[in-house]
């Protein structure tokens, strides 16, 4: 066995590695595409409650700071994970109670921080928002 790496050896290692990782990349791309088309929730029919919750998230400018399933900004916590530290992510009713208490405790009248408290039907708006995220 040679103790030095020849040019042809280096070329073969480079070309072989490049081909291997190109094949892996293509295989993972195909697998991801199949997952999104067949298993993912991207094609699911959304209920009116979920659509309303997402609409609130957009019109109340929550999207400017929070992300929801990868859409939106990343200045504040991702809404899909925000209830995890308190252990209420599996119960929409507990998540609603926690969110309601948190929003009621926030100072109002701050221009840079949009509030849900001025929504005409705050309770239903919060329920719809929770169902949009955890429902």
PDB file of C-alpha atoms in Angstrom:
ATOM      1  CA  UNK A   1       0.000   0.000   0.000  1.00  0.00           C
ATOM      2  CA  UNK A   2       1.306   3.403  -0.946  1.00  0.00           C
ATOM      3  CA  UNK A   3       2.139   5.783   1.851  1.00  0.00           C
ATOM      4  CA  UNK A   4       1.282   8.869  -0.162  1.00  0.00           C
ATOM      5  CA  UNK A   5      -1.982   9.947  -1.727  1.00  0.00           C
ATOM      6  CA  UNK A   6      -1.574  10.183  -5.483  1.00  0.00           C
ATOM      7  CA  UNK A   7      -3.467  12.603  -7.696  1.00  0.00           C
ATOM      8  CA  UNK A   8      -5.549   9.809  -9.201  1.00  0.00           C
ATOM      9  CA  UNK A   9      -6.413   8.466  -5.726  1.00  0.00           C
ATOM     10  CA  UNK A  10      -7.474  11.931  -4.562  1.00  0.00           C
ATOM     11  CA  UNK A  11      -9.529  12.437  -7.738  1.00  0.00           C
ATOM     12  CA  UNK A  12     -11.256   9.065  -7.282  1.00  0.00           C
ATOM     13  CA  UNK A  13     -12.072   9.820  -3.637  1.00  0.00           C
ATOM     14  CA  UNK A  14     -13.443  13.244  -4.569  1.00  0.00           C
ATOM     15  CA  UNK A  15     -15.517  11.967  -7.512  1.00  0.00           C
ATOM     16  CA  UNK A  16     -16.781   8.935  -5.590  1.00  0.00           C
ATOM     17  CA  UNK A  17     -17.757  11.045  -2.581  1.00  0.00           C
ATOM     18  CA  UNK A  18     -19.442  13.640  -4.768  1.00  0.00           C
ATOM     19  CA  UNK A  19     -21.485  10.990  -6.582  1.00  0.00           C
ATOM     20  CA  UNK A  20     -22.400   9.271  -3.294  1.00  0.00           C
ATOM     21  CA  UNK A  21     -23.649  12.472  -1.660  1.00  0.00           C
ATOM     22  CA  UNK A  22     -25.480  13.543  -4.835  1.00  0.00           C
ATOM     23  CA  UNK A  23     -27.344  10.212  -4.784  1.00  0.00           C
ATOM     24  CA  UNK A  24     -28.138  10.633  -1.067  1.00  0.00           C
ATOM     25  CA  UNK A  25     -29.393  14.189  -1.720  1.00  0.00           C
ATOM     26  CA  UNK A  26     -31.673  13.042  -4.554  1.00  0.00           C
ATOM     27  CA  UNK A  27     -33.006  10.134  -2.457  1.00  0.00           C
ATOM     28  CA  UNK A  28     -33.800  12.437   0.487  1.00  0.00           C
ATOM     29  CA  UNK A  29     -35.466  14.945  -1.833  1.00  0.00           C
ATOM     30  CA  UNK A  30     -37.688  12.223  -3.315  1.00  0.00           C
ATOM     31  CA  UNK A  31     -38.521  10.896   0.156  1.00  0.00           C
ATOM     32  CA  UNK A  32     -39.401  14.401   1.409  1.00  0.00           C
ATOM     33  CA  UNK A  33     -41.623  15.042  -1.600  1.00  0.00           C
ATOM     34  CA  UNK A  34     -43.468  11.739  -1.090  1.00  0.00           C
ATOM     35  CA  UNK A  35     -43.955  12.546   2.592  1.00  0.00           C
ATOM     36  CA  UNK A  36     -45.401  15.990   1.891  1.00  0.00           C
ATOM     37  CA  UNK A  37     -47.755  14.640  -0.779  1.00  0.00           C
ATOM     38  CA  UNK A  38     -48.980  11.519   1.028  1.00  0.00           C
ATOM     39  CA  UNK A  39     -48.502  11.875   4.794  1.00  0.00           C
ATOM     40  CA  UNK A  40     -48.141  15.542   5.665  1.00  0.00           C
ATOM     41  CA  UNK A  41     -51.091  17.715   6.641  1.00  0.00           C
ATOM     42  CA  UNK A  42     -50.479  20.163   3.800  1.00  0.00           C
ATOM     43  CA  UNK A  43     -53.465  18.851   1.841  1.00  0.00           C
ATOM     44  CA  UNK A  44     -55.854  18.558   4.789  1.00  0.00           C
ATOM     45  CA  UNK A  45     -59.168  20.355   4.709  1.00  0.00           C
ATOM     46  CA  UNK A  46     -59.190  23.101   7.347  1.00  0.00           C
ATOM     47  CA  UNK A  47     -62.256  23.705   9.503  1.00  0.00           C
ATOM     48  CA  UNK A  48     -63.802  27.163   9.747  1.00  0.00           C
ATOM     49  CA  UNK A  49     -62.534  27.511  13.327  1.00  0.00           C
ATOM     50  CA  UNK A  50     -58.944  26.839  12.288  1.00  0.00           C
ATOM     51  CA  UNK A  51     -59.223  29.242   9.345  1.00  0.00           C
ATOM     52  CA  UNK A  52     -60.596  31.930  11.693  1.00  0.00           C
ATOM     53  CA  UNK A  53     -57.749  31.348  14.175  1.00  0.00           C
ATOM     54  CA  UNK A  54     -55.164  31.694  11.427  1.00  0.00           C
ATOM     55  CA  UNK A  55     -56.943  34.816  10.175  1.00  0.00           C
ATOM     56  CA  UNK A  56     -56.682  36.363  13.661  1.00  0.00           C
ATOM     57  CA  UNK A  57     -52.981  35.467  13.737  1.00  0.00           C
ATOM     58  CA  UNK A  58     -52.527  37.361  10.469  1.00  0.00           C
ATOM     59  CA  UNK A  59     -54.756  40.432  10.973  1.00  0.00           C
ATOM     60  CA  UNK A  60     -53.629  41.042  14.574  1.00  0.00           C
ATOM     61  CA  UNK A  61     -50.025  41.073  13.336  1.00  0.00           C
ATOM     62  CA  UNK A  62     -48.990  38.041  15.388  1.00  0.00           C
ATOM     63  CA  UNK A  63     -47.264  36.921  12.174  1.00  0.00           C
ATOM     64  CA  UNK A  64     -44.839  39.846  12.508  1.00  0.00           C
ATOM     65  CA  UNK A  65     -43.212  38.291  15.584  1.00  0.00           C
ATOM     66  CA  UNK A  66     -44.418  34.696  15.902  1.00  0.00           C
ATOM     67  CA  UNK A  67     -44.115  31.828  13.474  1.00  0.00           C
ATOM     68  CA  UNK A  68     -46.797  29.182  13.015  1.00  0.00           C
ATOM     69  CA  UNK A  69     -45.636  25.923  11.463  1.00  0.00           C
ATOM     70  CA  UNK A  70     -42.648  27.653   9.887  1.00  0.00           C
ATOM     71  CA  UNK A  71     -44.539  30.674   8.513  1.00  0.00           C
ATOM     72  CA  UNK A  72     -43.904  34.087  10.003  1.00  0.00           C
ATOM     73  CA  UNK A  73     -41.117  35.837  11.859  1.00  0.00           C
ATOM     74  CA  UNK A  74     -38.860  34.375  14.526  1.00  0.00           C
ATOM     75  CA  UNK A  75     -38.686  37.272  16.998  1.00  0.00           C
ATOM     76  CA  UNK A  76     -41.033  35.621  19.507  1.00  0.00           C
ATOM     77  CA  UNK A  77     -41.715  31.946  20.318  1.00  0.00           C
ATOM     78  CA  UNK A  78     -43.077  29.626  17.646  1.00  0.00           C
ATOM     79  CA  UNK A  79     -46.770  29.241  18.464  1.00  0.00           C
ATOM     80  CA  UNK A  80     -46.720  25.480  17.981  1.00  0.00           C
ATOM     81  CA  UNK A  81     -44.176  25.110  20.814  1.00  0.00           C
ATOM     82  CA  UNK A  82     -45.069  27.980  23.124  1.00  0.00           C
ATOM     83  CA  UNK A  83     -47.228  25.827  25.449  1.00  0.00           C
ATOM     84  CA  UNK A  84     -44.679  23.014  25.823  1.00  0.00           C
ATOM     85  CA  UNK A  85     -42.883  24.405  28.924  1.00  0.00           C
ATOM     86  CA  UNK A  86     -46.207  24.520  30.792  1.00  0.00           C
ATOM     87  CA  UNK A  87     -47.355  21.068  29.667  1.00  0.00           C
ATOM     88  CA  UNK A  88     -50.674  22.172  28.188  1.00  0.00           C
ATOM     89  CA  UNK A  89     -49.937  21.449  24.525  1.00  0.00           C
ATOM     90  CA  UNK A  90     -52.054  18.258  24.561  1.00  0.00           C
ATOM     91  CA  UNK A  91     -55.177  19.939  25.948  1.00  0.00           C
ATOM     92  CA  UNK A  92     -56.695  22.766  23.869  1.00  0.00           C
ATOM     93  CA  UNK A  93     -58.893  23.772  26.837  1.00  0.00           C
ATOM     94  CA  UNK A  94     -55.896  24.113  29.199  1.00  0.00           C
ATOM     95  CA  UNK A  95     -53.945  25.934  26.480  1.00  0.00           C
ATOM     96  CA  UNK A  96     -56.896  28.321  26.053  1.00  0.00           C
ATOM     97  CA  UNK A  97     -57.025  29.020  29.808  1.00  0.00           C
ATOM     98  CA  UNK A  98     -53.278  29.648  29.922  1.00  0.00           C
ATOM     99  CA  UNK A  99     -53.341  31.928  26.852  1.00  0.00           C
ATOM    100  CA  UNK A 100     -56.339  33.840  28.195  1.00  0.00           C
ATOM    101  CA  UNK A 101     -54.585  34.475  31.511  1.00  0.00           C
ATOM    102  CA  UNK A 102     -51.360  35.481  29.793  1.00  0.00           C
ATOM    103  CA  UNK A 103     -53.087  37.948  27.442  1.00  0.00           C
ATOM    104  CA  UNK A 104     -55.120  39.473  30.286  1.00  0.00           C
ATOM    105  CA  UNK A 105     -51.897  40.053  32.235  1.00  0.00           C
ATOM    106  CA  UNK A 106     -50.214  41.944  29.390  1.00  0.00           C
ATOM    107  CA  UNK A 107     -50.106  45.740  29.470  1.00  0.00           C
ATOM    108  CA  UNK A 108     -52.462  47.285  26.955  1.00  0.00           C
ATOM    109  CA  UNK A 109     -52.072  50.401  24.897  1.00  0.00           C
ATOM    110  CA  UNK A 110     -48.511  49.688  23.760  1.00  0.00           C
ATOM    111  CA  UNK A 111     -48.412  50.543  20.060  1.00  0.00           C
ATOM    112  CA  UNK A 112     -45.632  48.130  19.177  1.00  0.00           C
ATOM    113  CA  UNK A 113     -47.360  45.163  20.837  1.00  0.00           C
ATOM    114  CA  UNK A 114     -50.622  44.144  19.145  1.00  0.00           C
ATOM    115  CA  UNK A 115     -53.323  43.034  21.565  1.00  0.00           C
ATOM    116  CA  UNK A 116     -56.150  40.547  21.180  1.00  0.00           C
ATOM    117  CA  UNK A 117     -58.108  42.326  23.895  1.00  0.00           C
ATOM    118  CA  UNK A 118     -59.715  44.692  21.369  1.00  0.00           C
ATOM    119  CA  UNK A 119     -61.140  41.784  19.328  1.00  0.00           C
ATOM    120  CA  UNK A 120     -64.998  42.023  19.479  1.00  0.00           C
ATOM    121  CA  UNK A 121     -65.401  38.454  20.714  1.00  0.00           C
ATOM    122  CA  UNK A 122     -62.137  37.850  22.554  1.00  0.00           C
ATOM    123  CA  UNK A 123     -63.094  34.497  24.062  1.00  0.00           C
ATOM    124  CA  UNK A 124     -64.065  32.980  20.707  1.00  0.00           C
ATOM    125  CA  UNK A 125     -61.053  34.552  19.023  1.00  0.00           C
ATOM    126  CA  UNK A 126     -58.720  32.975  21.586  1.00  0.00           C
ATOM    127  CA  UNK A 127     -60.428  29.579  21.282  1.00  0.00           C
ATOM    128  CA  UNK A 128     -60.098  29.733  17.501  1.00  0.00           C
ATOM    129  CA  UNK A 129     -56.455  30.738  17.773  1.00  0.00           C
ATOM    130  CA  UNK A 130     -55.725  27.852  20.167  1.00  0.00           C
ATOM    131  CA  UNK A 131     -57.576  25.385  17.919  1.00  0.00           C
ATOM    132  CA  UNK A 132     -55.626  26.676  14.920  1.00  0.00           C
ATOM    133  CA  UNK A 133     -52.377  25.817  16.708  1.00  0.00           C
ATOM    134  CA  UNK A 134     -53.239  22.841  18.946  1.00  0.00           C
ATOM    135  CA  UNK A 135     -56.548  21.541  17.624  1.00  0.00           C
TER     136      UNK A 135
END
